[in-house]
Short mmCIF file of C-alpha atoms in Angstrom, two decimals:
data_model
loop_
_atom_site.label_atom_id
_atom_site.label_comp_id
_atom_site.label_asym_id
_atom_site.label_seq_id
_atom_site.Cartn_x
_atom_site.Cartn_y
_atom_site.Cartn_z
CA UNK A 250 -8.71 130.37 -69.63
CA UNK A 251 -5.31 131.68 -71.02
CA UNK A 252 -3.70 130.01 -68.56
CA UNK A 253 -5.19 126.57 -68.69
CA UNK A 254 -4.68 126.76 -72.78
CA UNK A 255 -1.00 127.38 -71.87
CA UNK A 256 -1.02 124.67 -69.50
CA UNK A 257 -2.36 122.00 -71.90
CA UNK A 258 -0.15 123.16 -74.82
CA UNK A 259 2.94 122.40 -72.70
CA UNK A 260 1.29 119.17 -71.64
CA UNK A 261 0.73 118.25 -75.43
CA UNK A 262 3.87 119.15 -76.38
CA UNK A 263 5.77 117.15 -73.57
CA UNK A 264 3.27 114.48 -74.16
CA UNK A 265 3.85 114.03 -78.19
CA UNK A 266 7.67 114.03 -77.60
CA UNK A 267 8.43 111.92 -75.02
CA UNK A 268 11.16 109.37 -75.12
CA UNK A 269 8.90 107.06 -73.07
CA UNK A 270 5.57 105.68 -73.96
CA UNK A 271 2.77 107.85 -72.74
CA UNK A 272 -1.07 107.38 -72.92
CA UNK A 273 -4.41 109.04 -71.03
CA UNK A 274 -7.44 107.27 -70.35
CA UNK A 275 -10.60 107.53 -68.10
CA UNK A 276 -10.12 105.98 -64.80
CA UNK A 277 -12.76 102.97 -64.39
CA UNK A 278 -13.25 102.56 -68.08
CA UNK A 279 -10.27 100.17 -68.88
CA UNK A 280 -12.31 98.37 -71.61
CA UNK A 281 -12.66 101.71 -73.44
CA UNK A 282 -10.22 103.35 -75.78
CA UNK A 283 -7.38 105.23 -75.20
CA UNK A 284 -8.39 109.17 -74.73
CA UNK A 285 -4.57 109.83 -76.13
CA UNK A 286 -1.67 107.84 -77.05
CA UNK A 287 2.08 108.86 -78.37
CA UNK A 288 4.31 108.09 -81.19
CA UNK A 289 6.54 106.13 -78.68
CA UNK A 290 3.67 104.16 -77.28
CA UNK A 291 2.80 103.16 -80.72
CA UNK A 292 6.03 102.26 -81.79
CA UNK A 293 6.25 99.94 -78.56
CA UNK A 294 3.02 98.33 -79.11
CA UNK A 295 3.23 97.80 -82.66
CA UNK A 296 -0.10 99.91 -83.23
CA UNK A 297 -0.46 102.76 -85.32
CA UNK A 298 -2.00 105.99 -83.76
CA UNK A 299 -4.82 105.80 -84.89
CA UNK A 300 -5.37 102.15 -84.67
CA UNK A 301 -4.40 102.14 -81.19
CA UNK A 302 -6.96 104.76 -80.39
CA UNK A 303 -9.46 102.54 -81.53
CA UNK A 304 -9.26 99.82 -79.28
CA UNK A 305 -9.63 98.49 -75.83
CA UNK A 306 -7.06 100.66 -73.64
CA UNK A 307 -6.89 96.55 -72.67
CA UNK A 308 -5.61 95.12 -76.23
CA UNK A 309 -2.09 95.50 -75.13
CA UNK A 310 -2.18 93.84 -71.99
CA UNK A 311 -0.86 90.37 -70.81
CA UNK A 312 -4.30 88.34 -69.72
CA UNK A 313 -2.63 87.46 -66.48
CA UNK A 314 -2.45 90.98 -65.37
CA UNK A 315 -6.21 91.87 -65.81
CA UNK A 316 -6.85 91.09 -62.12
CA UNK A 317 -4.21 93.01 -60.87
CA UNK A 318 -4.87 96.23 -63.25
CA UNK A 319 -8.88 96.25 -62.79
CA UNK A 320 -7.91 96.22 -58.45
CA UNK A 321 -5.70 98.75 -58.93
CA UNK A 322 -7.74 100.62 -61.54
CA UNK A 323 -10.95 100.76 -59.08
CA UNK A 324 -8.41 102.19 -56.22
CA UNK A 325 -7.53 104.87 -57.93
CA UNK A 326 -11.02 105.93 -59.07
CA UNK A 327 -11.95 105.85 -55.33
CA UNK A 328 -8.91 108.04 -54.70
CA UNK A 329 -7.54 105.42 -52.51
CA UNK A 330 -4.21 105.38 -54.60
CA UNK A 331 -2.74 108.42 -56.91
CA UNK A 332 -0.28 106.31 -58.28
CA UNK A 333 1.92 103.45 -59.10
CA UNK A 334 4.70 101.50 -60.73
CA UNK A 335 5.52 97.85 -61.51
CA UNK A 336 7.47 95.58 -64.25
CA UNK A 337 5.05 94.30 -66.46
CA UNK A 338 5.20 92.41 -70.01
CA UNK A 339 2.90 94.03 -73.06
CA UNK A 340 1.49 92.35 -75.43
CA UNK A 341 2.71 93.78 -79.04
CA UNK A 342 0.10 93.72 -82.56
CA UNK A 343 2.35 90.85 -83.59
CA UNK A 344 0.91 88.82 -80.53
CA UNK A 345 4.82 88.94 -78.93
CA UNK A 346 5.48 90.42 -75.38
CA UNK A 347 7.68 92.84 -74.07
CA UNK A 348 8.91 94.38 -71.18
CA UNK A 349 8.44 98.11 -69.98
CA UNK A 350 8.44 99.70 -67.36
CA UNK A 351 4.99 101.08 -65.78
CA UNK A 352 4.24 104.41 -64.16
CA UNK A 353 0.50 104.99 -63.29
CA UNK A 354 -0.71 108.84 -62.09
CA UNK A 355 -4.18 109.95 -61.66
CA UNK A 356 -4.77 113.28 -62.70
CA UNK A 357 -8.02 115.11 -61.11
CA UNK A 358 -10.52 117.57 -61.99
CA UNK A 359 -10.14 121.26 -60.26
CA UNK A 360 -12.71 119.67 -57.81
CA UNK A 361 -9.98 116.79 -56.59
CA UNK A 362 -11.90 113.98 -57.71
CA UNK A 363 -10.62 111.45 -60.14
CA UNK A 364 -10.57 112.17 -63.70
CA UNK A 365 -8.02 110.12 -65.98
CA UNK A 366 -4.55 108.04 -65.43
CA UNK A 367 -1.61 108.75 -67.43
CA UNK A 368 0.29 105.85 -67.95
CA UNK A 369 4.21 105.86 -68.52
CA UNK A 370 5.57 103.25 -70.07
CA UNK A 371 9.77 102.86 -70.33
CA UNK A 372 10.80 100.38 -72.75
CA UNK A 373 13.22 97.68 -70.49
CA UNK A 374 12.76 94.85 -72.57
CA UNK A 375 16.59 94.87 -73.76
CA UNK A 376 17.71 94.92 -69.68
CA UNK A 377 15.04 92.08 -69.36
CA UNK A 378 16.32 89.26 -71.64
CA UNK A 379 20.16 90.39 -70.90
CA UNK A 380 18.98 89.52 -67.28
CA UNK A 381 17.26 86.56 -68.43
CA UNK A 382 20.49 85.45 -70.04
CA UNK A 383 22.46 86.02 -67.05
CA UNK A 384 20.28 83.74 -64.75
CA UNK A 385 20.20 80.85 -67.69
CA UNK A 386 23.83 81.06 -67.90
CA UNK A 387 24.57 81.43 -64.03
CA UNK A 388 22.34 78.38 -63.87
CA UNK A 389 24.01 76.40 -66.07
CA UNK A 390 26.88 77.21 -64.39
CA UNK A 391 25.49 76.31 -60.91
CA UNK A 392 24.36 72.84 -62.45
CA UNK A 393 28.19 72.75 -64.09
CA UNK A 394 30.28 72.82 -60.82
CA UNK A 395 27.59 71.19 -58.63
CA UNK A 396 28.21 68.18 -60.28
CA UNK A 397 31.98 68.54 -60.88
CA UNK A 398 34.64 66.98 -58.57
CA UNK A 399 36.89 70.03 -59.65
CA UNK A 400 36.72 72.59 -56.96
CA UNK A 401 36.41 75.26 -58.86
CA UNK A 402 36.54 79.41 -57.11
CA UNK A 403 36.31 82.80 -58.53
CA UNK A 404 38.24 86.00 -56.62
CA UNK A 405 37.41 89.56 -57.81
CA UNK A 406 40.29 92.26 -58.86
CA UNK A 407 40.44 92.89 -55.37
CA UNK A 408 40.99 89.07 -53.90
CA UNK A 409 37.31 88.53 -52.54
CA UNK A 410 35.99 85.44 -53.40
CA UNK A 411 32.57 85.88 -55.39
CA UNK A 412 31.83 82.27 -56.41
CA UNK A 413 32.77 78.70 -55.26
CA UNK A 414 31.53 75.01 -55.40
CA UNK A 415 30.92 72.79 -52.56
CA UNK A 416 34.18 70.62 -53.75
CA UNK A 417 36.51 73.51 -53.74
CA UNK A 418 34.86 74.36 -49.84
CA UNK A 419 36.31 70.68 -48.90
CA UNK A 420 39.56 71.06 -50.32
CA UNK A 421 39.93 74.21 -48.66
CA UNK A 422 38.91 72.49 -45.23
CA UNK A 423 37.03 75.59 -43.96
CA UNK A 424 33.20 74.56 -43.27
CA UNK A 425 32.45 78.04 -42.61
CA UNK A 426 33.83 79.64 -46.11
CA UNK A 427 31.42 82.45 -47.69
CA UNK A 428 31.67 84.19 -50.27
CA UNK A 429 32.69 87.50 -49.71
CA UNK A 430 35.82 85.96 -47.66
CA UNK A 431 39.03 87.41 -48.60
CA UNK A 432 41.69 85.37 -50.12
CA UNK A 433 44.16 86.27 -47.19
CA UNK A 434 41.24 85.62 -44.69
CA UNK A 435 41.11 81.98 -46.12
CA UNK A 436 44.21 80.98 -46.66
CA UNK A 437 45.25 82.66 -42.93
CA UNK A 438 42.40 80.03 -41.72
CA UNK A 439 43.54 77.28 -43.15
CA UNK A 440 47.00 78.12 -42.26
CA UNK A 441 46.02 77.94 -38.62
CA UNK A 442 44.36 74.40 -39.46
CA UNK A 443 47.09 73.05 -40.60
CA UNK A 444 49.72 74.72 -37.57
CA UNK A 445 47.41 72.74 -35.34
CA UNK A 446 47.76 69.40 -37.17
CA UNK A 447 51.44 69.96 -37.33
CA UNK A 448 51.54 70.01 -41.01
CA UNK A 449 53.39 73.57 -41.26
CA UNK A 450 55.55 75.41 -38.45
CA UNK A 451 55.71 78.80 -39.82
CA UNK A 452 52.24 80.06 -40.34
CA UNK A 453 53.54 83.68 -41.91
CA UNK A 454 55.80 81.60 -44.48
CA UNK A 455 53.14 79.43 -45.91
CA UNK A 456 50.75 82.61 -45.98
CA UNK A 457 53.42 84.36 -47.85
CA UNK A 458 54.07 81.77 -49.88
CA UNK A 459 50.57 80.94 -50.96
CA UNK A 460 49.54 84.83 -51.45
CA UNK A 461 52.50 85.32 -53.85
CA UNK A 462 51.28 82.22 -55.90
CA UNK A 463 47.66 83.59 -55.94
CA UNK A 464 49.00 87.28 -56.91
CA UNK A 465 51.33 86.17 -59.46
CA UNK A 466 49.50 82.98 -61.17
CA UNK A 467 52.03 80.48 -62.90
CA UNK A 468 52.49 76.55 -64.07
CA UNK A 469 50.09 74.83 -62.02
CA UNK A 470 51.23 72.96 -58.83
CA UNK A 471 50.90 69.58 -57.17
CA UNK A 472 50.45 69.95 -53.42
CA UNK A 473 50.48 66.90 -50.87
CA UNK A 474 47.38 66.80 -48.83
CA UNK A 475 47.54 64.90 -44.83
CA UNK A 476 45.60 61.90 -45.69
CA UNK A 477 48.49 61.41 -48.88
CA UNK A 478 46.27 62.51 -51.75
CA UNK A 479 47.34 65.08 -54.08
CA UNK A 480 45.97 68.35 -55.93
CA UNK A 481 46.50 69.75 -58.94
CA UNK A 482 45.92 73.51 -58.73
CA UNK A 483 45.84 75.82 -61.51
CA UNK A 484 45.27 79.66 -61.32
CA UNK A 485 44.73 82.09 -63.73
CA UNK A 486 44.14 85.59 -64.41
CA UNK A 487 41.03 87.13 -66.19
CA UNK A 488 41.65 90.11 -68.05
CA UNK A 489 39.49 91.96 -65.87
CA UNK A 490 41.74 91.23 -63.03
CA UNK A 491 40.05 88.21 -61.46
CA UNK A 492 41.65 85.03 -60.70
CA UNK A 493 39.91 82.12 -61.69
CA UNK A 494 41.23 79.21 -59.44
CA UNK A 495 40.15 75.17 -60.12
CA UNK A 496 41.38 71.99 -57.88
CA UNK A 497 41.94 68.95 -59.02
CA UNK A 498 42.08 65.68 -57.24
CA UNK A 499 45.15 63.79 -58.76
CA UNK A 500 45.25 60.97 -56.32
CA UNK A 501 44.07 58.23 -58.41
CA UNK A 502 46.38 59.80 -61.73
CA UNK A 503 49.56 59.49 -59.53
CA UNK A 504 49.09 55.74 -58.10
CA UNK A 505 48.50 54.93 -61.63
CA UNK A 506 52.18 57.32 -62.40
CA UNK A 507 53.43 55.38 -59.45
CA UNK A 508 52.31 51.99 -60.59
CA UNK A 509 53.50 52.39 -64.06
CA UNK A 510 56.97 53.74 -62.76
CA UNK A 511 57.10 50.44 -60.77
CA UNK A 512 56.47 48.53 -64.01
CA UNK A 513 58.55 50.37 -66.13
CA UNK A 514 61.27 49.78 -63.64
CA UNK A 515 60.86 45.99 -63.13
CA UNK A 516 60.67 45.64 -67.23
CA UNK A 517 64.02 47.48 -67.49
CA UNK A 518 65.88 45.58 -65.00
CA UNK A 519 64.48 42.03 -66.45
CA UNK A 520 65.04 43.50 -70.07
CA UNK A 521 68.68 44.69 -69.07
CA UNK A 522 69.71 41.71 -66.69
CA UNK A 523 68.55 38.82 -68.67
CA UNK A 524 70.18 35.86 -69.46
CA UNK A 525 69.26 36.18 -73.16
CA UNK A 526 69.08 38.38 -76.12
CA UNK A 527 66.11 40.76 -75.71
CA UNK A 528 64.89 43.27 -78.55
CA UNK A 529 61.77 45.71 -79.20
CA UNK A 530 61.20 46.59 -82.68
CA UNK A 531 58.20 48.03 -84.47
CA UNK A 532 55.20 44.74 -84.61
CA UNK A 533 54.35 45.22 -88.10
CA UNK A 534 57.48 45.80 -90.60
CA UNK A 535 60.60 43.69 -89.23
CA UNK A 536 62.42 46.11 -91.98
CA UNK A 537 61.89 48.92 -89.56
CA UNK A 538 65.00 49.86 -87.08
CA UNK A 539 65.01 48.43 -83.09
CA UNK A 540 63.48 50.87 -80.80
CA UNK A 541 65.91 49.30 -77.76
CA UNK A 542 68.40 45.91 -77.65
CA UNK A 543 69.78 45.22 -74.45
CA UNK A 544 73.60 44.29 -73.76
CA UNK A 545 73.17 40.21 -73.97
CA UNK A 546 72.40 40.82 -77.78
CA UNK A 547 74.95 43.18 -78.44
CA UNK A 548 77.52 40.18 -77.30
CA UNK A 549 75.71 37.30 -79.84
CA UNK A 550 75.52 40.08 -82.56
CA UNK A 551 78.63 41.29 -82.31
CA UNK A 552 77.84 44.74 -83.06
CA UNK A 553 77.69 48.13 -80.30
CA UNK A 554 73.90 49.31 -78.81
CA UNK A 555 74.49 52.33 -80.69
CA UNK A 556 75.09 50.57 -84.34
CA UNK A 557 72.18 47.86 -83.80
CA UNK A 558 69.75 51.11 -82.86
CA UNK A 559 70.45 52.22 -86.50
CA UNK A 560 70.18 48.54 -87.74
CA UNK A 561 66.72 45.95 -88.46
CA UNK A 562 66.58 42.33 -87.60
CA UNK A 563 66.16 41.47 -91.50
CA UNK A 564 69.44 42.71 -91.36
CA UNK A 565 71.23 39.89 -89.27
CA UNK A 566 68.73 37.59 -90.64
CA UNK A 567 69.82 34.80 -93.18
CA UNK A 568 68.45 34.53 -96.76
CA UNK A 569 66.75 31.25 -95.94
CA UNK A 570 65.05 32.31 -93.15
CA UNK A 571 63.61 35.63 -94.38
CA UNK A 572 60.59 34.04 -96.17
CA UNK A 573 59.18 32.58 -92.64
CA UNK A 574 60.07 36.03 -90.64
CA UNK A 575 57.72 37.67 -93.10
CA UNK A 576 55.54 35.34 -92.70
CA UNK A 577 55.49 35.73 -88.85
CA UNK A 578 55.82 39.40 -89.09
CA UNK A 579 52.52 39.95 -90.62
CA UNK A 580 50.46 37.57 -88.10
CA UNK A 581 51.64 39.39 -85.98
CA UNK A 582 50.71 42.90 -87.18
CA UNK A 583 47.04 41.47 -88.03
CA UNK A 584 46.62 40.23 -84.81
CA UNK A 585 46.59 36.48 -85.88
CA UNK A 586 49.41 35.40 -83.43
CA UNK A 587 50.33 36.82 -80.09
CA UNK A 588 54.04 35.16 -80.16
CA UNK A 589 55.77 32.88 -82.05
CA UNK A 590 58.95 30.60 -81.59
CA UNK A 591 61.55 29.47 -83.38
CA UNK A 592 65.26 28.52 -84.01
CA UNK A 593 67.01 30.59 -86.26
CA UNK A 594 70.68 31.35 -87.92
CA UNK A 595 71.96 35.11 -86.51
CA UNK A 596 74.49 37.13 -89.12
CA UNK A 597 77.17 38.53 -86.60
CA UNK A 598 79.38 41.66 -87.47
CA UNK A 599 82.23 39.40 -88.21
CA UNK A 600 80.26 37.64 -91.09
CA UNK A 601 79.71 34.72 -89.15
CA UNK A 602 76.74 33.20 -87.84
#
């Protein structure tokens, strides 16, 4: 008898301070109260001690594990099953859930049979939203670069690639890319694509070269690709050490480069080869200096490129005629006129006109 007092005080005394939630009940009378409950079972529930030992051991269940509970609960009191453990959610006096941890053990009379279950409950309800989080935000993620042109790749402090999106698996040319693939392991296999192609000769250089850019990330670069499209490709590294690499497809920004080059080009050589005078000033204020005059004006002006760049065309214009360029000027700047034509009297350096 001694010894079975002992043994319950220590049980008591382990029970009542427990970090974890702990609470006794008759096996196969779930719909009856608790037999014991703890402060940290309380505090999880929301219940009071008291209050909790009043009620259904049920109450702070989640209705969609009743089936699962009462099946597991008849199992044990046919000594088919001494114990068990799951994730569940609990449902708190405030009518919110949370998550903990469950540990079920049957404890058993001196005969062997059945006599209670002592449940174990471990609050994880922090780990469970944090883990939540992490799969809304890797989704959003996953929806983010599936529908991106961008290839877009994530390597680990120790150059293993641990995410990528199908457009950076194209660029790469390398159908068989995984993750888990190290950077050398990649760029070695498209190395060898291109020596086949004939694209590169020296299959160590452009490995060297490529591994140094991915070691020590810098500006980003523009790299040709066979079919005459271009990339953009910026790398850069995390604090923890990871290097966070995106591709760009600049093809389309370059012909447009190209294109406006072209223009620029063709406007420059009519603007400078012209058989006339040729200015660009500001649209709006004809009081405002000329952004560019080309050589033929500098000859009817008399005056240098450099002295008409600090000079306005109400300066070489006459009195008489200043009323009308106003006039003119502001159609222009409201969008009234597109162009306008006219003869007029020029003021030349030499005072003449």
């Amino acid at each position: 008898a001694e010894s079975w007092r002992q043994s319950e005080a220590r049980f008591r005394a382990v029970f009542d301070q427990a970090e974890v939630g702990m609470g006794l009940r008759d096996i196969g009378r779930r719909d009856e109260p608790w037999l014991q409950v703890n402060r940290r079972l309380c505090e999880f529930v929301g219940y009071g001690e008291h209050e909790l030992l009043q009620l259904p051991a049920t109450v702070i269940n989640v209705p969609e594990d009743d089936g699962f509970a009462a099946d597991r609960d008849a199992l044990m009191a046919r000594g088919e099953v001494t114990t068990y453990s799951r994730e569940k959610q609990y449902l708190r006096k405030d009518g919110s859930r949370v998550w903990g941890h469950l540990t079920v053990t049957v404890l058993h009379y001196p005969d062997g049979r059945p006599a209670q279950a002592l449940s174990i409950v471990q609050d994880i309800n922090d780990r469970k939203l944090a883990e939540a989080a992490v799969r809304e935000s890797g989704e959003r993620l996953r929806i983010l670069t599936e529908h991106t042109t961008e290839g877009l790749a994530l390597y680990d402090r120790n150059e293993r690639l641990v995410f990528f999106n199908e457009p950076y698996r194209r660029m790469q040319e390398v159908p068989e890319l995984e993750a888990g693939w190290t950077f050398d392991r990649i760029i070695r296999a498209r190395a060898a694509l291109l020596f086949a192609r004939g694209e590169i000769d020296d299959v160590e250089s452009f490995v060297r070269e490529r591994r140094l850019h991915h070691q020590i990330p810098g500006e980003p670069t523009e790299r040709r690709r066979s079919d005459n499209g271009y990339h953009l490709i910026r790398k850069a590294r995390a604090p923890g050490g990871e290097v966070v690499v995106s591709y760009v497809d600049v093809t389309e920004l370059k012909s447009r480069e190209a294109d406006l080059r072209a223009s620029e080009g063709r406007f420059r050589t009519i603007f400078e080869h012209a058989g006339l005078g040729i200015t660009l000033r500001p649209s709006g204020d004809r009081r405002q200096p000329w952004i560019d005059v080309n050589e033929k004006f500098c000859a009817m002006t008399g005056y240098s490129r450099d002295e008409l760049l600090g000079m306005t065309t109400a300066q070489i214009t006459m009195e008489s005629d200043s009323r009308q360029a106003d006039a003119n000027s502001e159609q222009l700047a409201r969008g009234e006129i597109g162009s306008y034509a006219r003869e007029k009297r020029i003021l030349r350096k030499d005072g003449s006109t």
